[in-house]
mmCIF file of C-alpha atoms in Angstrom:
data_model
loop_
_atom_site.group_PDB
_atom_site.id
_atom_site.type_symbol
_atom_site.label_atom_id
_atom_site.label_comp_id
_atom_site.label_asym_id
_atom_site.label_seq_id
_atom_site.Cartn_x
_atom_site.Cartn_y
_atom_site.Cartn_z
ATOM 1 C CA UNK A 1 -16.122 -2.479 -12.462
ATOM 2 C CA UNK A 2 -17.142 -1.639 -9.006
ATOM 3 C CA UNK A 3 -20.193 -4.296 -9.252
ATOM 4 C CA UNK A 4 -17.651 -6.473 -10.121
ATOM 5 C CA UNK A 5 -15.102 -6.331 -7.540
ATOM 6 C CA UNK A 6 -18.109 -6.310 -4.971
ATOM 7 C CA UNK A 7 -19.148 -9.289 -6.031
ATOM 8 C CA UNK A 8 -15.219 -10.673 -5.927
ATOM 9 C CA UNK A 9 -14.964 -12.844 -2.289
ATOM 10 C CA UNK A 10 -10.986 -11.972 -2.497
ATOM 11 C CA UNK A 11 -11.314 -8.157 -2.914
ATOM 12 C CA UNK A 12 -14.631 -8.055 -0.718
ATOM 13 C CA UNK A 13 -12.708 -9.962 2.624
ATOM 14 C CA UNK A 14 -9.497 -7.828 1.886
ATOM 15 C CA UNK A 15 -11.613 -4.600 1.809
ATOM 16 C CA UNK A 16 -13.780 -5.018 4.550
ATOM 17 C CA UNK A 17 -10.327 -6.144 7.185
ATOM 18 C CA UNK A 18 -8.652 -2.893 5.821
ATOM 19 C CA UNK A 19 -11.440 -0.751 6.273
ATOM 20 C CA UNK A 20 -12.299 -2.278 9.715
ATOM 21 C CA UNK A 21 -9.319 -1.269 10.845
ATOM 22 C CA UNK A 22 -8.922 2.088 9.932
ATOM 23 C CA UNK A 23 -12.476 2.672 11.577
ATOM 24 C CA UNK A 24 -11.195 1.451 14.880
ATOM 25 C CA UNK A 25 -8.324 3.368 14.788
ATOM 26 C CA UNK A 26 -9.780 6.179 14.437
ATOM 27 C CA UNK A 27 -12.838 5.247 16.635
ATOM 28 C CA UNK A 28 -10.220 4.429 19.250
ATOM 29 C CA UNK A 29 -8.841 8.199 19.318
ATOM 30 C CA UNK A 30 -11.918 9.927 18.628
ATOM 31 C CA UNK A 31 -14.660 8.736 20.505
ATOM 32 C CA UNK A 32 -12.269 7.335 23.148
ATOM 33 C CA UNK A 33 -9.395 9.469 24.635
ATOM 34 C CA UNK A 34 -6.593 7.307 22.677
ATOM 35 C CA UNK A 35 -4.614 6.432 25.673
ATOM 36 C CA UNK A 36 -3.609 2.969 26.108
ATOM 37 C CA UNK A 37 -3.960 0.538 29.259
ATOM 38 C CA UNK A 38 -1.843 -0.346 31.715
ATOM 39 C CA UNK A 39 -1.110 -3.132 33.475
ATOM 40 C CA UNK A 40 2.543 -3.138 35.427
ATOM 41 C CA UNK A 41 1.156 -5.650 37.972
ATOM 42 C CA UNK A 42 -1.266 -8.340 38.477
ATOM 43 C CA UNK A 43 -2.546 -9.034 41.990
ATOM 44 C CA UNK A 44 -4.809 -11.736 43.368
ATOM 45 C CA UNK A 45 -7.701 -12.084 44.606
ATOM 46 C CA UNK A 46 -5.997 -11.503 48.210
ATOM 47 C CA UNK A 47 -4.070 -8.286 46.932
ATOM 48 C CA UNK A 48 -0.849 -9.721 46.599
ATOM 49 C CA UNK A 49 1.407 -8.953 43.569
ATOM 50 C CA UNK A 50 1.963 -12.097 41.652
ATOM 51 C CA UNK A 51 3.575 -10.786 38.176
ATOM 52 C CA UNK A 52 4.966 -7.940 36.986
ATOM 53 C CA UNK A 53 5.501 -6.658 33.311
ATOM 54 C CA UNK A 54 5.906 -7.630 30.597
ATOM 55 C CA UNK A 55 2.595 -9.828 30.518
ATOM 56 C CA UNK A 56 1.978 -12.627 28.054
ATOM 57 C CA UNK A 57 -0.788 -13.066 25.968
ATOM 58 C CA UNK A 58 -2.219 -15.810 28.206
ATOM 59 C CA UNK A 59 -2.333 -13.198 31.762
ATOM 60 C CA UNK A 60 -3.556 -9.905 29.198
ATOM 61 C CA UNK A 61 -5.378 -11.723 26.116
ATOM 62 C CA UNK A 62 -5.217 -11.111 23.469
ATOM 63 C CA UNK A 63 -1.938 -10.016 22.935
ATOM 64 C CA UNK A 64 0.251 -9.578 25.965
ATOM 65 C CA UNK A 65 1.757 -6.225 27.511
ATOM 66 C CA UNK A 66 4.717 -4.286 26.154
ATOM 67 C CA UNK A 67 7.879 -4.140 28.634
ATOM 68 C CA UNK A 68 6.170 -1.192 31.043
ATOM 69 C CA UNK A 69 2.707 -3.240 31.050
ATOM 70 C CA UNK A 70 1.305 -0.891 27.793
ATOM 71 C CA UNK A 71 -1.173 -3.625 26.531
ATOM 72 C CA UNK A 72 -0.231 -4.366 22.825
ATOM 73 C CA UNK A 73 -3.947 -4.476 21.292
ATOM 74 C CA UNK A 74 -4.896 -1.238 22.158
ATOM 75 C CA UNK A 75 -1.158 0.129 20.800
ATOM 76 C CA UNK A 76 -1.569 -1.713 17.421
ATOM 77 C CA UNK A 77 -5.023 -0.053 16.789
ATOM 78 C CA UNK A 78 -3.971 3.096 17.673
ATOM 79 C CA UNK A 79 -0.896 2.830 15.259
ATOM 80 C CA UNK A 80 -2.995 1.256 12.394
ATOM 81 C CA UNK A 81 -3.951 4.895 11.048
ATOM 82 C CA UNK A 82 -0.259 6.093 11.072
ATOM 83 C CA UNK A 83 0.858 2.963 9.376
ATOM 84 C CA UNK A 84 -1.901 1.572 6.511
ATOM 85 C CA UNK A 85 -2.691 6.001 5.944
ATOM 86 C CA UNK A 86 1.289 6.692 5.365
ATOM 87 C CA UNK A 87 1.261 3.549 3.163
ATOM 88 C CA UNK A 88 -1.979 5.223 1.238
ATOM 89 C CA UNK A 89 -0.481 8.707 0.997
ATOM 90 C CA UNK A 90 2.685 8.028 -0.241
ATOM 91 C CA UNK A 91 0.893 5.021 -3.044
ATOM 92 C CA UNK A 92 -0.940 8.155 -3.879
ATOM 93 C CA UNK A 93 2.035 10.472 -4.234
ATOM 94 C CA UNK A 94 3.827 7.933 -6.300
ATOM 95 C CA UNK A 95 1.362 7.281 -8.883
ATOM 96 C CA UNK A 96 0.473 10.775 -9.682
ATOM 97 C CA UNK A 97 3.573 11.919 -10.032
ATOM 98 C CA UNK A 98 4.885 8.986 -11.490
ATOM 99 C CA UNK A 99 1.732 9.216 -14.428
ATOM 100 C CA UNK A 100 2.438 12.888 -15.508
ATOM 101 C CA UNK A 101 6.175 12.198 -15.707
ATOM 102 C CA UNK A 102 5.531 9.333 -17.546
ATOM 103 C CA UNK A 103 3.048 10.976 -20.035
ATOM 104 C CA UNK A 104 5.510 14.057 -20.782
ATOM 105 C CA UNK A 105 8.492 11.754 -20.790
ATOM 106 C CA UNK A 106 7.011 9.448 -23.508
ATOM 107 C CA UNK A 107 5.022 11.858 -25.109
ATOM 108 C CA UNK A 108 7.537 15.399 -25.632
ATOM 109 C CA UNK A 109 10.769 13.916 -24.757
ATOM 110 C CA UNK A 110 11.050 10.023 -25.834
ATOM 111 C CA UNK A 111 14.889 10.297 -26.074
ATOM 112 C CA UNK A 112 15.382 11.418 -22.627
ATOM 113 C CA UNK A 113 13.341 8.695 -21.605
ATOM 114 C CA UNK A 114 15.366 5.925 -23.479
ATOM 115 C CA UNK A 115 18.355 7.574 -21.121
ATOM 116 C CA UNK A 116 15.855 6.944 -18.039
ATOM 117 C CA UNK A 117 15.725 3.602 -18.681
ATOM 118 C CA UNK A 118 18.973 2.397 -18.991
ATOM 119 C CA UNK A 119 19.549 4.363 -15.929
ATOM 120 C CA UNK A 120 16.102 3.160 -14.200
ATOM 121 C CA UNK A 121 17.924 -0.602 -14.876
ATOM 122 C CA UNK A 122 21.132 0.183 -13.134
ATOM 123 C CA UNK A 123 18.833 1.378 -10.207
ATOM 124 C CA UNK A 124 17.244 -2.137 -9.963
ATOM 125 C CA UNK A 125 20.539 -3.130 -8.365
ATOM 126 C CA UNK A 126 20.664 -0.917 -5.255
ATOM 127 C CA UNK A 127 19.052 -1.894 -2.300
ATOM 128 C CA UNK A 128 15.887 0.853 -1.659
ATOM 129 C CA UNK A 129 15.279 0.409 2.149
ATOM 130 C CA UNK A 130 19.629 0.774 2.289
ATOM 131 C CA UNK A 131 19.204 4.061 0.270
ATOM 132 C CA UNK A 132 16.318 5.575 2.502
ATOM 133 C CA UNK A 133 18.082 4.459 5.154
ATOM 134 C CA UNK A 134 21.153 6.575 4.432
ATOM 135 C CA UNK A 135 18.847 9.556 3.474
ATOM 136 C CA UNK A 136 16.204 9.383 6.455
ATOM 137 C CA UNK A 137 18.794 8.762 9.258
ATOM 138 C CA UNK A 138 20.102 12.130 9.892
ATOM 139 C CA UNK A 139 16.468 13.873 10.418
ATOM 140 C CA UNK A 140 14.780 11.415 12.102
ATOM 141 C CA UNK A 141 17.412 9.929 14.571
ATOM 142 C CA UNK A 142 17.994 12.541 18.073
ATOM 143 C CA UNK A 143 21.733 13.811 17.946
ATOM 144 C CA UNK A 144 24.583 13.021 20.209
ATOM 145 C CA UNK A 145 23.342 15.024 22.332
ATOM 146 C CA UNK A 146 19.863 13.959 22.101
ATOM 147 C CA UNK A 147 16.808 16.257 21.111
ATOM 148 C CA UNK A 148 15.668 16.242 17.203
ATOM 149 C CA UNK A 149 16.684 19.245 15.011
ATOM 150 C CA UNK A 150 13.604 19.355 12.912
ATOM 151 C CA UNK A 151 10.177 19.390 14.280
ATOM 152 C CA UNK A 152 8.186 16.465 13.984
ATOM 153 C CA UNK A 153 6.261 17.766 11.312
ATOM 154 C CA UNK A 154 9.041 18.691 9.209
ATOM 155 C CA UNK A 155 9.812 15.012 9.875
ATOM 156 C CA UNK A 156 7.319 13.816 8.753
ATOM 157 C CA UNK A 157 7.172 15.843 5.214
ATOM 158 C CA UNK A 158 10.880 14.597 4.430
ATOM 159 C CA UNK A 159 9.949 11.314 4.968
ATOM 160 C CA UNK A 160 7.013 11.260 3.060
ATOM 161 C CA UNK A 161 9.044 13.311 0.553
ATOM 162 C CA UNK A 162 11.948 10.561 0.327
ATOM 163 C CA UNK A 163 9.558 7.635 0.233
ATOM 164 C CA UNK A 164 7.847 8.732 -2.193
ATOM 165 C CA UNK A 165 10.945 9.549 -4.472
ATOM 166 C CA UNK A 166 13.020 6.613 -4.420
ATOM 167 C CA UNK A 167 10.150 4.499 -5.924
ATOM 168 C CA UNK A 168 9.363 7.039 -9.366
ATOM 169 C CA UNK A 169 11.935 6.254 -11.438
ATOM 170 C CA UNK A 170 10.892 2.656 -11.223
ATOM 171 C CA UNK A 171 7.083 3.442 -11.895
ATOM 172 C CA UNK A 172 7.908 6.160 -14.474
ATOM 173 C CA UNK A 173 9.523 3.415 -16.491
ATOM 174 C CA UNK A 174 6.820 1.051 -15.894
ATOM 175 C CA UNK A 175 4.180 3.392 -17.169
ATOM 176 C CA UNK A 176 5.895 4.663 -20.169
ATOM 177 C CA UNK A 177 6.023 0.996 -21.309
ATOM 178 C CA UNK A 178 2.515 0.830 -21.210
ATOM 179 C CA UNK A 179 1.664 4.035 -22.838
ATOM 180 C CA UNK A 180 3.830 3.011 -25.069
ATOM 181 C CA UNK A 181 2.154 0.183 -26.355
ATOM 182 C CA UNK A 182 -1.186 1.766 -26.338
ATOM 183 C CA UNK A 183 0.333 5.115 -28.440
ATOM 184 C CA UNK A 184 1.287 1.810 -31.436
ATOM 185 C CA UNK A 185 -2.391 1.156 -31.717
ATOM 186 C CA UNK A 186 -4.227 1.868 -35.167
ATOM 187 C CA UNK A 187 -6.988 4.274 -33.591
ATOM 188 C CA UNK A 188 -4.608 6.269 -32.155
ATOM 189 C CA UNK A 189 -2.813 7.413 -35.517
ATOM 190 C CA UNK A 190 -6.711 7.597 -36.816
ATOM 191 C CA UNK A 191 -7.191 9.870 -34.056
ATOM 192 C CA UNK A 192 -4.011 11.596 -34.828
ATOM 193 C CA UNK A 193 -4.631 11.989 -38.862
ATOM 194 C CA UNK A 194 -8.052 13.287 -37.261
ATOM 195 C CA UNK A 195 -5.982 16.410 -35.955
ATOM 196 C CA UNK A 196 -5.887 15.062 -31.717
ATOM 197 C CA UNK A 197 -2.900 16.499 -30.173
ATOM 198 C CA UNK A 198 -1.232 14.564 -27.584
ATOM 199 C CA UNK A 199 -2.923 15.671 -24.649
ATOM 200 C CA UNK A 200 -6.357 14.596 -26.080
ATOM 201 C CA UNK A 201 -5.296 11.447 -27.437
ATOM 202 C CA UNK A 202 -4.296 11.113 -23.384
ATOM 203 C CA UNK A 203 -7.406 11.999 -22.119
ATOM 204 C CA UNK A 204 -9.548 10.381 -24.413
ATOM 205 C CA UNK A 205 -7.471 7.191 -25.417
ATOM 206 C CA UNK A 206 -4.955 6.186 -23.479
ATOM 207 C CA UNK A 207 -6.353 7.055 -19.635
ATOM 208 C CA UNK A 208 -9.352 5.221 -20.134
ATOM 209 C CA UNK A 209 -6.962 1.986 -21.038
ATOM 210 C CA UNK A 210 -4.412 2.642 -17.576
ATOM 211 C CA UNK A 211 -7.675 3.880 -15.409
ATOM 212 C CA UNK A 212 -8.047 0.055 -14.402
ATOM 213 C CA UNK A 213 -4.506 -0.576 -13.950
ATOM 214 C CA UNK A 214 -4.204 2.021 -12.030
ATOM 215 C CA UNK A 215 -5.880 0.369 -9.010
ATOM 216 C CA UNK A 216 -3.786 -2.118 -9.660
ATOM 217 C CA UNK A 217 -0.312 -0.054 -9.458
ATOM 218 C CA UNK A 218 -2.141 1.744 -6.698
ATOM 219 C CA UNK A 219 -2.426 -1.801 -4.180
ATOM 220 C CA UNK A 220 0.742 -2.696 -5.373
ATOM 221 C CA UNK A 221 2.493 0.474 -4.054
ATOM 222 C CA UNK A 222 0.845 0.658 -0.493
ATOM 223 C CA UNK A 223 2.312 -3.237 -0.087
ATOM 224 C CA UNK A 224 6.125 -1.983 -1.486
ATOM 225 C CA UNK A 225 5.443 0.990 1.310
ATOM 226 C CA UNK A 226 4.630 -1.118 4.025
ATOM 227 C CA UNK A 227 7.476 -3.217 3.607
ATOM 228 C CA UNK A 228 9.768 -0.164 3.189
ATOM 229 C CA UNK A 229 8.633 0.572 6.469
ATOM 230 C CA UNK A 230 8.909 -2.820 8.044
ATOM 231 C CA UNK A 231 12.884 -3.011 7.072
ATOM 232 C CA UNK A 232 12.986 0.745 8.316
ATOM 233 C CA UNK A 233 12.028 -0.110 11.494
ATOM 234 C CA UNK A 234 14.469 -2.759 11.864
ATOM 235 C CA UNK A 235 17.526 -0.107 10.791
ATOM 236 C CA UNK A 236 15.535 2.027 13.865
ATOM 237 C CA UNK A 237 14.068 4.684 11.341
ATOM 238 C CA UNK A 238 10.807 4.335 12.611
ATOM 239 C CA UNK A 239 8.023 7.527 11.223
ATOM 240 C CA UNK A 240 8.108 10.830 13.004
ATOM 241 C CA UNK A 241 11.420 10.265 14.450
ATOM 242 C CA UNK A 242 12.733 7.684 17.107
ATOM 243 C CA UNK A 243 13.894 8.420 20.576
ATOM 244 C CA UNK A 244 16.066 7.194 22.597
ATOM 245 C CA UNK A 245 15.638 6.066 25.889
ATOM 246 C CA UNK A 246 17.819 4.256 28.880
ATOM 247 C CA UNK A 247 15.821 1.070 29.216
ATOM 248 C CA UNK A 248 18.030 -0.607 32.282
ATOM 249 C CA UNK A 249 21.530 0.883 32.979
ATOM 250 C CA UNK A 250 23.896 1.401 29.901
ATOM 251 C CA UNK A 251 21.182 0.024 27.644
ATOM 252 C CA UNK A 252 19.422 2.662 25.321
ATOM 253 C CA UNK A 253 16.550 1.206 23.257
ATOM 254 C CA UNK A 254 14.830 3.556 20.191
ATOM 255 C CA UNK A 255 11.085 4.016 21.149
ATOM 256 C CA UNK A 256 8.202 5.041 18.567
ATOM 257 C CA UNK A 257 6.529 8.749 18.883
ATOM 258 C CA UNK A 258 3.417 7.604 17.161
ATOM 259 C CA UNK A 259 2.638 3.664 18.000
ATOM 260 C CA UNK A 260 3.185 3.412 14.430
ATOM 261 C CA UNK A 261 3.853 -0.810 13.449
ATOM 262 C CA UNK A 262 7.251 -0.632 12.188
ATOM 263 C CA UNK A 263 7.961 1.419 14.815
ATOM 264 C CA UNK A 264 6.678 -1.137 17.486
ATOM 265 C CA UNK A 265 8.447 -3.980 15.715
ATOM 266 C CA UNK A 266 12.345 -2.273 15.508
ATOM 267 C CA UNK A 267 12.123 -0.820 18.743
ATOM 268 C CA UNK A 268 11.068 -4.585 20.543
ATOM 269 C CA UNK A 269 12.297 -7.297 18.289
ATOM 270 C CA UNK A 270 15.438 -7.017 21.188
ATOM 271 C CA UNK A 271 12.822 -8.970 23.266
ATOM 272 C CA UNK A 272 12.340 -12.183 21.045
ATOM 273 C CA UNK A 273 14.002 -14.302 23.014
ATOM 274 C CA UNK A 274 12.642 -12.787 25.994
ATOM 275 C CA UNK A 275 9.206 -11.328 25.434
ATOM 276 C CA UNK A 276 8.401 -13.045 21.963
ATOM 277 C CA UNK A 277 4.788 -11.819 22.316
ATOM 278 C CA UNK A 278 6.148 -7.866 21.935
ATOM 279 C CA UNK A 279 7.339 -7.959 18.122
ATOM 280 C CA UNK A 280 5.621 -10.661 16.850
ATOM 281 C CA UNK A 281 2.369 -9.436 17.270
ATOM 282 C CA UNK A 282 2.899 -6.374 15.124
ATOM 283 C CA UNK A 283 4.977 -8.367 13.050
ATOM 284 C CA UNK A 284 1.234 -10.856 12.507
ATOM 285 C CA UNK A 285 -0.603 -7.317 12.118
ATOM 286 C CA UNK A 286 1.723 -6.216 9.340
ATOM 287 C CA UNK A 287 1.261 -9.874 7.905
ATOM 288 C CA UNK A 288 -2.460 -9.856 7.937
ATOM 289 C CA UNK A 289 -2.648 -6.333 6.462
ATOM 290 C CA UNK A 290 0.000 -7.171 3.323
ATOM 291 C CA UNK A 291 -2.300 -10.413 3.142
ATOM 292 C CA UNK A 292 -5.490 -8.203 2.828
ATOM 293 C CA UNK A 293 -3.937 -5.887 0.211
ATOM 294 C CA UNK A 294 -2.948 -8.788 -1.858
ATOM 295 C CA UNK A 295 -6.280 -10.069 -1.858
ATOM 296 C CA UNK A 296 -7.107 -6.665 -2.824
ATOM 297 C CA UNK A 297 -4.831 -6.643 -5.666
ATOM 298 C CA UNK A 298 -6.073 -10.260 -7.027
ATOM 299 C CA UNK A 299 -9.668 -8.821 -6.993
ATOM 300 C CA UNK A 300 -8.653 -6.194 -9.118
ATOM 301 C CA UNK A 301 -6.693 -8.675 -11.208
ATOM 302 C CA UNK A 302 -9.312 -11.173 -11.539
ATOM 303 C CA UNK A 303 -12.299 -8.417 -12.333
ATOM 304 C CA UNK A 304 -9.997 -7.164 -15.436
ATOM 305 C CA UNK A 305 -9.506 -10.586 -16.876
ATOM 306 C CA UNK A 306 -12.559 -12.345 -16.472
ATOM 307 C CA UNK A 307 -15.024 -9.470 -16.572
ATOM 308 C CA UNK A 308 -18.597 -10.143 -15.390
ATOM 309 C CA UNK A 309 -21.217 -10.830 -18.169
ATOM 310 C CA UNK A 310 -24.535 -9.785 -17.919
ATOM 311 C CA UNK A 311 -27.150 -11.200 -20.231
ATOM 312 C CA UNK A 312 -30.496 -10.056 -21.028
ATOM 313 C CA UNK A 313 -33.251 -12.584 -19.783
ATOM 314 C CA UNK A 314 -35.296 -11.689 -23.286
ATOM 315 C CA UNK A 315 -32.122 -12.189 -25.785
ATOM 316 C CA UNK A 316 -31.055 -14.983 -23.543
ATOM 317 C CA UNK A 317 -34.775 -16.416 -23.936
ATOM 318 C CA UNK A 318 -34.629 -15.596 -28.123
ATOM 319 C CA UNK A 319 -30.894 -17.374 -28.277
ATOM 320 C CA UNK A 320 -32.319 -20.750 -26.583
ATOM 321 C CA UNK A 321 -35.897 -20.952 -29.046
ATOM 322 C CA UNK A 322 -36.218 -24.021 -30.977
ATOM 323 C CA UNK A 323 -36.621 -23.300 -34.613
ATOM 324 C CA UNK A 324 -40.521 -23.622 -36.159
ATOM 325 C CA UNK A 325 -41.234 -24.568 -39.523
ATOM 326 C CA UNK A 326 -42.124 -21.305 -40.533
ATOM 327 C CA UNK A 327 -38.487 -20.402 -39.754
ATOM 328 C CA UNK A 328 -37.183 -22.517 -42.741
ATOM 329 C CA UNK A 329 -37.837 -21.464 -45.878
ATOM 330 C CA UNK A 330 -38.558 -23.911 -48.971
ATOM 331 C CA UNK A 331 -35.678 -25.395 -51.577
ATOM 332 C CA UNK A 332 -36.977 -25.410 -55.256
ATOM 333 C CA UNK A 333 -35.379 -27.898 -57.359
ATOM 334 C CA UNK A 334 -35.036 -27.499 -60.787
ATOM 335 C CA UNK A 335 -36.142 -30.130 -62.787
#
């Protein structure tokens, strides 16, 4: 499969953008010291101030200044680690729970999960990011009278805790479908007759039939996580915690701890009719990256239907040989 996907142009250009990415994030805070430039003002060549912050695009390429002159690029690589690795963690989180609940829901306690999903269905209907919104809120927004009441750690394992719930009964319903189809098939009551209890027809069977899909349910999740976070961070729950801070007299703006994307987007889309440049380029970031994954995900797709087919040059050469006349051999008629 890998040979495969490598040799899929979708997969391979979604791959290599992710992977970029995440190396010069964490080039960026390694090998450099992480902090981000500065420009408040631009001068000329005589010394005189000319413009002040926030700078477009056009004055700081390539994409602008934030509203205290923090340049943009060098914000949205340093945030790309915190925002593709929460996506990653909490995919990852998701599918392994969601594949052992699934596997001793259909396999000791198939009633219960007939309950699960009727009640799965009913949970189509209510909005997720409203329902993390409502659970997140009171850790990771400061009090009245400001200051956070967990530490940002413990912030950040709720979160991660609560994202990753909301989303299992979903999958666990999705995945007991499909094991369900595969536990119908003929060699698994051979295998059953053959005395395999349930945990090796699993092992045996049925995992090496989900192992591709998997990946699949895997890409799919990271892309449902990202945009989690994106309508997060325009209800201001933005990861680690937002604080609030007096931008100009009377007005209070949230601000990101950790230059995370959704972070950057609800705490400055305020400034698109001002600034434009300020949420819309982690708003393209966020595009690009969801664009990437899906190319990712219709590599996997397209290397599980339309597997690759080697051929051997020699039974290749033996299938193409004209027939002889030796090859034929004669008809005796009777008189």
């Amino acid at each position: 499969m890998i040979v495969r996907l490598i040799k899929n142009p979708k997969f391979l250009m979604g791959f290599l953008f992710i992977l970029l990415l995440i190396v010069a994030s964490f080039s960026f805070s390694i090998l450099g010291d992480g902090s981000i430039p500065q420009t408040s003002v631009i001068y000329d060549d005589n010394g005189n101030a000319i413009r002040s912050a926030p700078h477009s695009p056009l004055n700081v390429p390539p994409f602008g200044t934030d509203m205290v002159g923090k340049e943009i690029f060098h914000s949205l690589i340093k945030g790309a680690k915190y925002t593709i690795g929460i996506a990653i963690l909490v995919a990852a989180f998701r599918l392994f729970l969601s594949v052992f609940l699934s596997f001793i829901l259909e396999s000791y306690l198939p009633v219960l999960n007939r309950y699960i999903n009727r009640v799965t269905e009913a949970f189509h209907y209510v909005p997720i990011s409203l329902l993390t919104f409502f659970i997140l809120s009171p850790v990771l927004i400061e009090g009245a009278l400001g200051g956070f009441e967990y530490s940002f750690w413990d912030r950040v394992y709720f979160e991660v805790i609560i994202l990753t719930l909301v989303a299992i009964p979903t999958l666990v319903t999705l995945l007991s479908n499909e094991m369900k189809i595969i536990f119908q098939n003929d060699f698994i009551d051979a295998s059953k007759i053959m005395g395999a209890n349930r945990w090796e027809l699993y092992l045996k069977h049925v995992l090496p039939f989900l192992k591709p899909k998997f990946w699949i349910h895997f890409t799919q999740q990271i892309i449902q996580v990202l945009i989690l976070l994106v309508h997060l961070g325009l209800l201001n729950i933005l990861f680690g915690g937002a604080r609030t801070s007096e931008f100009t007299q009377g007005v209070h703006v949230y601000i990101s701890i950790t230059s995370e994307w959704s972070g950057m987007i609800g705490s400055t889309y305020k400034y698109l009719w001002v600034a434009p440049w300020i949420p819309l380029a982690p708003l393209l970031m966020f595009s690009i990256t969801i664009l990437s994954l899906n190319l990712i995900l219709e590599g996997f797709k397209q290397s599980l239907e339309h597997p690759l087919v080697i051929q051997n040059k020699n039974s290749k050469a033996k299938t193409k040989r004209t027939p002889a006349k030796e090859d034929f051999a004669p008809i005796k008629v009777r008189a």
